[in-house]
Amino acid sequence: MSLRATGKLLLSASGTRAELDRLMEGADFLHAYSTAERKRQRQYAAGTFGALAERYRTSKGFLSLAERTRDDYAKVLLFLDRCADYSVEMIETADVVEMRDIAAAEKGEKFSDFVIAVMSNVFRDAMEAGLMKSNPAKGVRRLYKASDDANRRWSEKEYQTAYSLAPTHLRPVLAIAKHCGLRGQDIAALTWENYRTDPDMGKVLAFIPKKNGKKVGQITIGVPAALRSLLDAMKVGDGTVQPATNAPICRNSLGKAYPSENAMRQVWQQMKLSEEFKDALPDSADLTLHGLRVTFGSELRESGFSDREVADMLGDMSEGMGRRYSRGAEMRKTSVRVFKKLAK
């Protein structure tokens, strides 16, 4: 498959439909498509929203976003192409509200929140460059309210049943999320270099999270016995050749690294659609991988750890915390204390 407007080869003739779907959902495809469309139709004039949006699309802030966020924002930028000719000098808060409401009507309230966020980022980038004096998206009300049951906590029975039904390649994904509370984007990126020996906790997962990584630094989480036995068995490899240090811990059914968090999440969604899963867990169709992170945090809180300690374990960042530059050391102290208490 090649993009008609550019002739660029995007997928070989032997590519599958699933690969095509993943490709067309990715930020690279969306960017290539929108670029081709702009070249075919028009160039953005200076002083227009389109010119600012194009500037933001190539900015360090946009390119440094997590892959999933960049994908979401790329879709929003395509949506906002309809207001590309708006004069920057004439844009007011009312215009942002109008785009929010159009997005909510056409694509839902959750998407409309992304519209506000992206427009705000575009304007902020322009302000830093001296192209705007204020941010008309600042203070615009969000419409989407997540359900209280979204990413809900898993019961122990649900986890054990799902784990037993899961294909071998999906089990480490579930186990790492359950026992260490990692985000999906970090699980997909883990390599064997991140699985290390530690003098206080035996084995740990040590990594820099994709979200807030520059602020929280490296996170070190003790690996409990149930997860350690699984990872140690995987680390042995075929008994002769062990996985390389830079090899991914979690792989898809073909033994390859997951190309994205979305691809990993799709495997879980496909499993939930199986008749075997539906028969065993008929009331669990709403389970999510992120819900295992919620489960991890909930269990820590019930074990007596403070909200601050739970946040440390999850790699969360809180404004006004006052410990931004010592979080690495503080997080390790928390991790050792949590590991030893749970081990008892």
CSV table of C-alpha atoms in Angstrom, one decimal:
chain,number,residue,atom,x,y,z
A,1,MET,CA,0.0,0.0,0.0
A,2,SER,CA,1.3,3.5,-0.9
A,3,LEU,CA,-0.1,6.9,-0.1
A,4,ARG,CA,-1.7,8.1,-3.4
A,5,ALA,CA,-0.7,11.7,-3.0
A,6,THR,CA,3.0,11.0,-2.4
A,7,GLY,CA,3.6,7.5,-3.8
A,8,LYS,CA,5.4,6.6,-0.5
A,9,LEU,CA,5.3,2.9,0.2
A,10,LEU,CA,3.6,2.4,3.6
A,11,LEU,CA,2.9,-1.4,3.7
A,12,SER,CA,4.1,-4.3,1.5
A,13,ALA,CA,1.6,-6.3,-0.5
A,14,SER,CA,2.0,-9.2,2.0
A,15,GLY,CA,0.8,-7.1,4.9
A,16,THR,CA,-2.3,-8.2,6.8
A,17,ARG,CA,-5.5,-6.2,7.5
A,18,ALA,CA,-4.6,-5.9,11.2
A,19,GLU,CA,-1.2,-4.4,10.2
A,20,LEU,CA,-3.0,-2.0,7.9
A,21,ASP,CA,-5.4,-0.9,10.6
A,22,ARG,CA,-2.6,-0.3,13.1
A,23,LEU,CA,-0.7,1.7,10.5
A,24,MET,CA,-3.6,3.9,9.7
A,25,GLU,CA,-4.2,4.6,13.4
A,26,GLY,CA,-0.6,5.7,13.9
A,27,ALA,CA,0.7,9.3,14.2
A,28,ASP,CA,3.2,8.8,11.3
A,29,PHE,CA,0.4,7.8,8.8
A,30,LEU,CA,-1.9,10.6,10.0
A,31,HIS,CA,0.9,13.1,9.7
A,32,ALA,CA,1.8,11.8,6.2
A,33,TYR,CA,-1.8,11.9,5.1
A,34,SER,CA,-2.5,15.4,6.4
A,35,THR,CA,0.8,16.7,4.9
A,36,ALA,CA,-0.2,15.2,1.5
A,37,GLU,CA,-3.6,16.7,1.7
A,38,ARG,CA,-2.3,20.1,2.5
A,39,LYS,CA,0.1,20.0,-0.4
A,40,ARG,CA,-2.7,18.9,-2.7
A,41,GLN,CA,-5.1,21.6,-1.5
A,42,ARG,CA,-3.3,24.6,-0.1
A,43,GLN,CA,-0.5,26.0,2.0
A,44,TYR,CA,-1.3,27.7,5.3
A,45,ALA,CA,-0.9,31.5,5.3
A,46,ALA,CA,1.2,33.1,8.0
A,47,GLY,CA,-0.9,34.4,10.9
A,48,THR,CA,-3.5,31.6,10.6
A,49,PHE,CA,-4.4,28.8,13.0
A,50,GLY,CA,-3.2,26.3,10.4
A,51,ALA,CA,0.3,27.8,10.4
A,52,LEU,CA,0.4,27.7,14.2
A,53,ALA,CA,-0.8,24.1,14.2
A,54,GLU,CA,1.8,23.1,11.7
A,55,ARG,CA,4.5,24.8,13.8
A,56,TYR,CA,3.3,22.9,16.9
A,57,ARG,CA,3.2,19.6,14.9
A,58,THR,CA,7.0,19.8,14.4
A,59,SER,CA,7.8,21.2,17.8
A,60,LYS,CA,9.8,19.5,20.5
A,61,GLY,CA,6.8,19.5,22.8
A,62,PHE,CA,4.7,17.5,20.3
A,63,LEU,CA,7.5,15.1,19.2
A,64,SER,CA,8.4,14.3,22.8
A,65,LEU,CA,4.8,13.1,23.7
A,66,ALA,CA,4.2,9.5,24.4
A,67,GLU,CA,3.3,7.6,21.3
A,68,ARG,CA,-0.3,7.0,22.2
A,69,THR,CA,-0.8,10.7,23.1
A,70,ARG,CA,0.9,11.8,19.9
A,71,ASP,CA,-1.5,9.5,17.9
A,72,ASP,CA,-4.5,11.1,19.7
A,73,TYR,CA,-3.3,14.6,19.1
A,74,ALA,CA,-2.6,13.9,15.4
A,75,LYS,CA,-6.2,12.9,15.0
A,76,VAL,CA,-7.3,16.1,16.7
A,77,LEU,CA,-5.0,18.2,14.4
A,78,LEU,CA,-6.7,16.6,11.4
A,79,PHE,CA,-10.1,17.5,12.9
A,80,LEU,CA,-9.0,21.1,13.5
A,81,ASP,CA,-8.0,21.5,9.8
A,82,ARG,CA,-11.4,23.0,9.3
A,83,CYS,CA,-10.4,26.1,11.2
A,84,ALA,CA,-7.0,26.4,9.6
A,85,ASP,CA,-7.8,29.7,7.9
A,86,TYR,CA,-8.9,31.4,11.1
A,87,SER,CA,-6.9,34.6,11.7
A,88,VAL,CA,-4.9,34.3,14.9
A,89,GLU,CA,-5.6,37.9,15.8
A,90,MET,CA,-9.3,37.2,15.6
A,91,ILE,CA,-9.5,33.9,17.6
A,92,GLU,CA,-11.3,34.3,20.9
A,93,THR,CA,-12.4,31.9,23.7
A,94,ALA,CA,-15.8,31.7,22.1
A,95,ASP,CA,-14.2,30.2,19.0
A,96,VAL,CA,-12.5,27.5,21.1
A,97,VAL,CA,-15.8,26.8,22.8
A,98,GLU,CA,-17.5,26.5,19.4
A,99,MET,CA,-14.9,23.9,18.2
A,100,ARG,CA,-15.3,22.0,21.5
A,101,ASP,CA,-19.0,21.8,21.0
A,102,ILE,CA,-18.7,20.7,17.3
A,103,ALA,CA,-16.2,18.0,18.4
A,104,ALA,CA,-18.5,16.8,21.1
A,105,ALA,CA,-21.5,16.6,18.7
A,106,GLU,CA,-19.5,14.8,16.0
A,107,LYS,CA,-17.1,12.6,18.0
A,108,GLY,CA,-18.1,12.6,21.6
A,109,GLU,CA,-17.2,14.5,24.7
A,110,LYS,CA,-14.0,12.7,25.4
A,111,PHE,CA,-12.7,13.8,22.0
A,112,SER,CA,-13.8,17.3,22.6
A,113,ASP,CA,-11.5,17.4,25.7
A,114,PHE,CA,-8.6,16.5,23.4
A,115,VAL,CA,-9.6,19.4,21.1
A,116,ILE,CA,-9.3,21.8,24.0
A,117,ALA,CA,-5.9,20.4,25.1
A,118,VAL,CA,-4.4,20.5,21.6
A,119,MET,CA,-5.7,24.0,20.8
A,120,SER,CA,-4.3,25.1,24.2
A,121,ASN,CA,-0.9,23.5,23.3
A,122,VAL,CA,-0.9,25.2,19.9
A,123,PHE,CA,-1.5,28.6,21.4
A,124,ARG,CA,1.0,28.1,24.2
A,125,ASP,CA,3.7,27.1,21.7
A,126,ALA,CA,2.8,30.3,19.7
A,127,MET,CA,3.0,32.5,22.8
A,128,GLU,CA,6.5,31.2,23.6
A,129,ALA,CA,7.5,32.2,20.1
A,130,GLY,CA,6.0,35.6,20.5
A,131,LEU,CA,3.3,34.9,17.9
A,132,MET,CA,0.4,35.4,20.3
A,133,LYS,CA,-0.1,37.4,23.5
A,134,SER,CA,-2.7,35.2,25.2
A,135,ASN,CA,-4.1,31.7,25.2
A,136,PRO,CA,-7.8,31.8,24.3
A,137,ALA,CA,-8.2,28.1,25.2
A,138,LYS,CA,-7.2,28.7,28.8
A,139,GLY,CA,-10.0,28.0,31.3
A,140,VAL,CA,-12.4,26.5,28.7
A,141,ARG,CA,-14.5,23.9,30.5
A,142,ARG,CA,-14.0,20.2,29.7
A,143,LEU,CA,-17.2,18.2,29.0
A,144,TYR,CA,-16.1,14.6,29.5
A,145,LYS,CA,-16.6,12.9,32.8
A,146,ALA,CA,-15.2,9.5,33.2
A,147,SER,CA,-17.4,6.8,34.6
A,148,ASP,CA,-16.7,5.8,38.2
A,149,ASP,CA,-16.3,2.2,36.9
A,150,ALA,CA,-13.8,3.1,34.1
A,151,ASN,CA,-10.6,1.1,34.6
A,152,ARG,CA,-12.1,-0.4,37.7
A,153,ARG,CA,-10.3,-2.6,40.1
A,154,TRP,CA,-10.1,-6.4,39.3
A,155,SER,CA,-11.1,-9.0,41.9
A,156,GLU,CA,-8.6,-11.7,42.7
A,157,LYS,CA,-10.9,-14.3,41.1
A,158,GLU,CA,-11.0,-12.2,37.9
A,159,TYR,CA,-7.3,-11.9,37.7
A,160,GLN,CA,-6.6,-15.6,38.4
A,161,THR,CA,-9.2,-16.7,35.9
A,162,ALA,CA,-8.0,-14.3,33.2
A,163,TYR,CA,-4.4,-15.2,33.8
A,164,SER,CA,-5.2,-18.9,33.4
A,165,LEU,CA,-7.0,-18.3,30.1
A,166,ALA,CA,-4.4,-15.9,28.7
A,167,PRO,CA,-2.1,-17.1,26.0
A,168,THR,CA,1.5,-17.5,27.1
A,169,HIS,CA,2.7,-14.3,25.5
A,170,LEU,CA,0.1,-12.2,27.3
A,171,ARG,CA,0.7,-13.5,30.8
A,172,PRO,CA,3.8,-11.4,31.5
A,173,VAL,CA,1.8,-8.3,30.5
A,174,LEU,CA,-0.9,-9.1,33.0
A,175,ALA,CA,1.5,-10.2,35.7
A,176,ILE,CA,3.6,-7.0,35.5
A,177,ALA,CA,0.6,-4.8,35.6
A,178,LYS,CA,-0.9,-6.7,38.5
A,179,HIS,CA,2.2,-7.1,40.7
A,180,CYS,CA,4.1,-3.8,39.9
A,181,GLY,CA,1.4,-1.5,38.7
A,182,LEU,CA,3.1,-0.3,35.5
A,183,ARG,CA,1.3,1.7,32.8
A,184,GLY,CA,0.8,-0.1,29.5
A,185,GLN,CA,3.2,2.2,27.6
A,186,ASP,CA,6.0,1.2,30.1
A,187,ILE,CA,5.2,-2.5,30.0
A,188,ALA,CA,5.4,-2.5,26.2
A,189,ALA,CA,8.8,-0.8,26.4
A,190,LEU,CA,10.5,-3.0,29.1
A,191,THR,CA,13.6,-4.9,28.1
A,192,TRP,CA,15.6,-7.4,30.1
A,193,GLU,CA,18.0,-4.6,31.0
A,194,ASN,CA,15.2,-3.2,33.2
A,195,TYR,CA,15.0,-6.5,35.2
A,196,ARG,CA,17.9,-6.3,37.7
A,197,THR,CA,19.3,-7.8,40.8
A,198,ASP,CA,19.0,-5.6,43.9
A,199,PRO,CA,20.7,-5.9,47.3
A,200,ASP,CA,17.6,-5.0,49.2
A,201,MET,CA,14.8,-6.5,47.2
A,202,GLY,CA,16.3,-9.4,45.3
A,203,LYS,CA,14.9,-8.6,41.8
A,204,VAL,CA,13.5,-5.3,40.7
A,205,LEU,CA,12.1,-3.6,37.6
A,206,ALA,CA,14.1,-0.3,37.2
A,207,PHE,CA,13.0,2.0,34.5
A,208,ILE,CA,12.2,5.6,33.6
A,209,PRO,CA,8.5,6.0,32.9
A,210,LYS,CA,7.4,7.5,29.7
A,211,LYS,CA,4.9,9.7,31.5
A,212,ASN,CA,6.6,12.3,33.9
A,213,GLY,CA,9.9,10.5,33.3
A,214,LYS,CA,11.9,13.8,33.3
A,215,LYS,CA,10.3,14.8,36.6
A,216,VAL,CA,10.3,11.5,38.6
A,217,GLY,CA,13.5,9.9,37.2
A,218,GLN,CA,14.1,6.2,37.5
A,219,ILE,CA,11.5,4.1,39.3
A,220,THR,CA,12.6,0.9,41.1
A,221,ILE,CA,9.9,-1.6,42.0
A,222,GLY,CA,10.5,-4.8,43.9
A,223,VAL,CA,9.4,-7.9,42.0
A,224,PRO,CA,7.3,-10.3,44.2
A,225,ALA,CA,7.8,-14.0,44.2
A,226,ALA,CA,4.9,-14.8,41.8
A,227,LEU,CA,6.2,-12.5,39.1
A,228,ARG,CA,9.8,-13.3,39.7
A,229,SER,CA,9.3,-17.0,39.0
A,230,LEU,CA,7.6,-16.1,35.7
A,231,LEU,CA,10.3,-13.6,34.6
A,232,ASP,CA,13.2,-15.9,35.7
A,233,ALA,CA,11.8,-18.7,33.7
A,234,MET,CA,11.5,-16.4,30.7
A,235,LYS,CA,15.0,-15.1,31.2
A,236,VAL,CA,16.4,-18.6,30.9
A,237,GLY,CA,15.3,-18.6,27.3
A,238,ASP,CA,15.5,-21.9,25.5
A,239,GLY,CA,18.1,-23.2,28.0
A,240,THR,CA,21.0,-22.5,25.7
A,241,VAL,CA,20.5,-18.9,24.5
A,242,GLN,CA,19.2,-16.3,26.8
A,243,PRO,CA,17.3,-13.2,25.6
A,244,ALA,CA,19.6,-10.2,24.8
A,245,THR,CA,19.8,-7.4,27.3
A,246,ASN,CA,18.0,-5.1,24.9
A,247,ALA,CA,15.3,-7.7,24.0
A,248,PRO,CA,11.7,-6.8,25.0
A,249,ILE,CA,10.3,-8.7,28.0
A,250,CYS,CA,6.8,-8.8,26.6
A,251,ARG,CA,6.3,-10.0,23.0
A,252,ASN,CA,3.4,-10.7,20.8
A,253,SER,CA,2.3,-14.1,19.4
A,254,LEU,CA,5.0,-13.9,16.8
A,255,GLY,CA,7.7,-13.3,19.3
A,256,LYS,CA,8.2,-9.7,18.3
A,257,ALA,CA,8.1,-6.6,20.4
A,258,TYR,CA,4.7,-4.9,20.6
A,259,PRO,CA,4.9,-1.9,18.1
A,260,SER,CA,2.9,0.2,20.5
A,261,GLU,CA,0.8,0.1,23.7
A,262,ASN,CA,-2.3,0.1,21.5
A,263,ALA,CA,-1.2,-3.1,19.8
A,264,MET,CA,-0.7,-4.7,23.2
A,265,ARG,CA,-4.1,-3.5,24.3
A,266,GLN,CA,-5.7,-5.0,21.2
A,267,VAL,CA,-4.4,-8.4,22.1
A,268,TRP,CA,-6.2,-8.1,25.5
A,269,GLN,CA,-9.4,-6.9,23.8
A,270,GLN,CA,-9.4,-9.8,21.4
A,271,MET,CA,-9.0,-12.2,24.3
A,272,LYS,CA,-12.0,-10.7,26.0
A,273,LEU,CA,-14.1,-11.4,22.9
A,274,SER,CA,-13.3,-15.1,22.9
A,275,GLU,CA,-16.2,-17.4,23.9
A,276,GLU,CA,-13.9,-19.0,26.5
A,277,PHE,CA,-13.4,-15.7,28.3
A,278,LYS,CA,-17.1,-14.8,28.1
A,279,ASP,CA,-18.1,-18.2,29.6
A,280,ALA,CA,-15.6,-18.0,32.4
A,281,LEU,CA,-16.1,-14.3,33.2
A,282,PRO,CA,-19.5,-13.2,31.9
A,283,ASP,CA,-19.6,-10.1,34.0
A,284,SER,CA,-16.0,-8.9,33.3
A,285,ALA,CA,-16.2,-7.5,29.8
A,286,ASP,CA,-15.3,-4.1,31.3
A,287,LEU,CA,-11.9,-5.2,32.6
A,288,THR,CA,-9.0,-3.1,31.3
A,289,LEU,CA,-5.2,-3.5,31.6
A,290,HIS,CA,-5.1,-0.1,33.3
A,291,GLY,CA,-7.5,-1.5,35.8
A,292,LEU,CA,-4.7,-3.7,37.0
A,293,ARG,CA,-2.7,-0.6,37.9
A,294,VAL,CA,-5.7,0.6,39.8
A,295,THR,CA,-5.8,-2.8,41.6
A,296,PHE,CA,-2.1,-2.5,42.5
A,297,GLY,CA,-2.6,1.0,44.0
A,298,SER,CA,-5.8,0.0,45.9
A,299,GLU,CA,-4.1,-3.0,47.4
A,300,LEU,CA,-1.2,-0.9,48.6
A,301,ARG,CA,-3.5,1.6,50.2
A,302,GLU,CA,-5.4,-1.2,52.0
A,303,SER,CA,-2.1,-2.6,53.3
A,304,GLY,CA,-1.6,0.7,55.2
A,305,PHE,CA,0.6,2.7,52.9
A,306,SER,CA,0.0,6.4,52.7
A,307,ASP,CA,-1.3,8.2,49.6
A,308,ARG,CA,2.2,9.7,49.1
A,309,GLU,CA,3.8,6.2,49.3
A,310,VAL,CA,1.3,4.8,46.8
A,311,ALA,CA,2.0,7.8,44.5
A,312,ASP,CA,5.7,7.1,44.8
A,313,MET,CA,5.2,3.4,43.8
A,314,LEU,CA,3.1,4.4,40.9
A,315,GLY,CA,5.5,7.1,39.7
A,316,ASP,CA,2.9,9.7,40.1
A,317,MET,CA,3.7,13.4,40.2
A,318,SER,CA,1.9,15.9,42.3
A,319,GLU,CA,2.3,19.7,42.1
A,320,GLY,CA,3.3,21.4,45.4
A,321,MET,CA,4.9,18.2,46.6
A,322,GLY,CA,8.2,19.9,47.2
A,323,ARG,CA,10.3,16.9,46.6
A,324,ARG,CA,10.8,16.9,42.8
A,325,TYR,CA,14.6,16.7,42.9
A,326,SER,CA,14.8,14.0,45.6
A,327,ARG,CA,12.0,11.7,44.3
A,328,GLY,CA,14.5,9.1,43.0
A,329,ALA,CA,15.9,8.5,46.5
A,330,GLU,CA,12.6,8.9,48.3
A,331,MET,CA,10.9,6.5,45.8
A,332,ARG,CA,13.6,3.8,46.5
A,333,LYS,CA,13.1,4.1,50.2
A,334,THR,CA,9.3,3.6,49.7
A,335,SER,CA,9.9,0.7,47.3
A,336,VAL,CA,12.1,-1.2,49.8
A,337,ARG,CA,9.6,-0.5,52.7
A,338,VAL,CA,6.7,-1.7,50.5
A,339,PHE,CA,8.5,-4.8,49.3
A,340,LYS,CA,9.6,-5.9,52.8
A,341,LYS,CA,6.2,-5.3,54.3
A,342,LEU,CA,4.3,-7.2,51.6
A,343,ALA,CA,6.9,-10.0,51.7
A,344,LYS,CA,5.9,-10.7,55.3
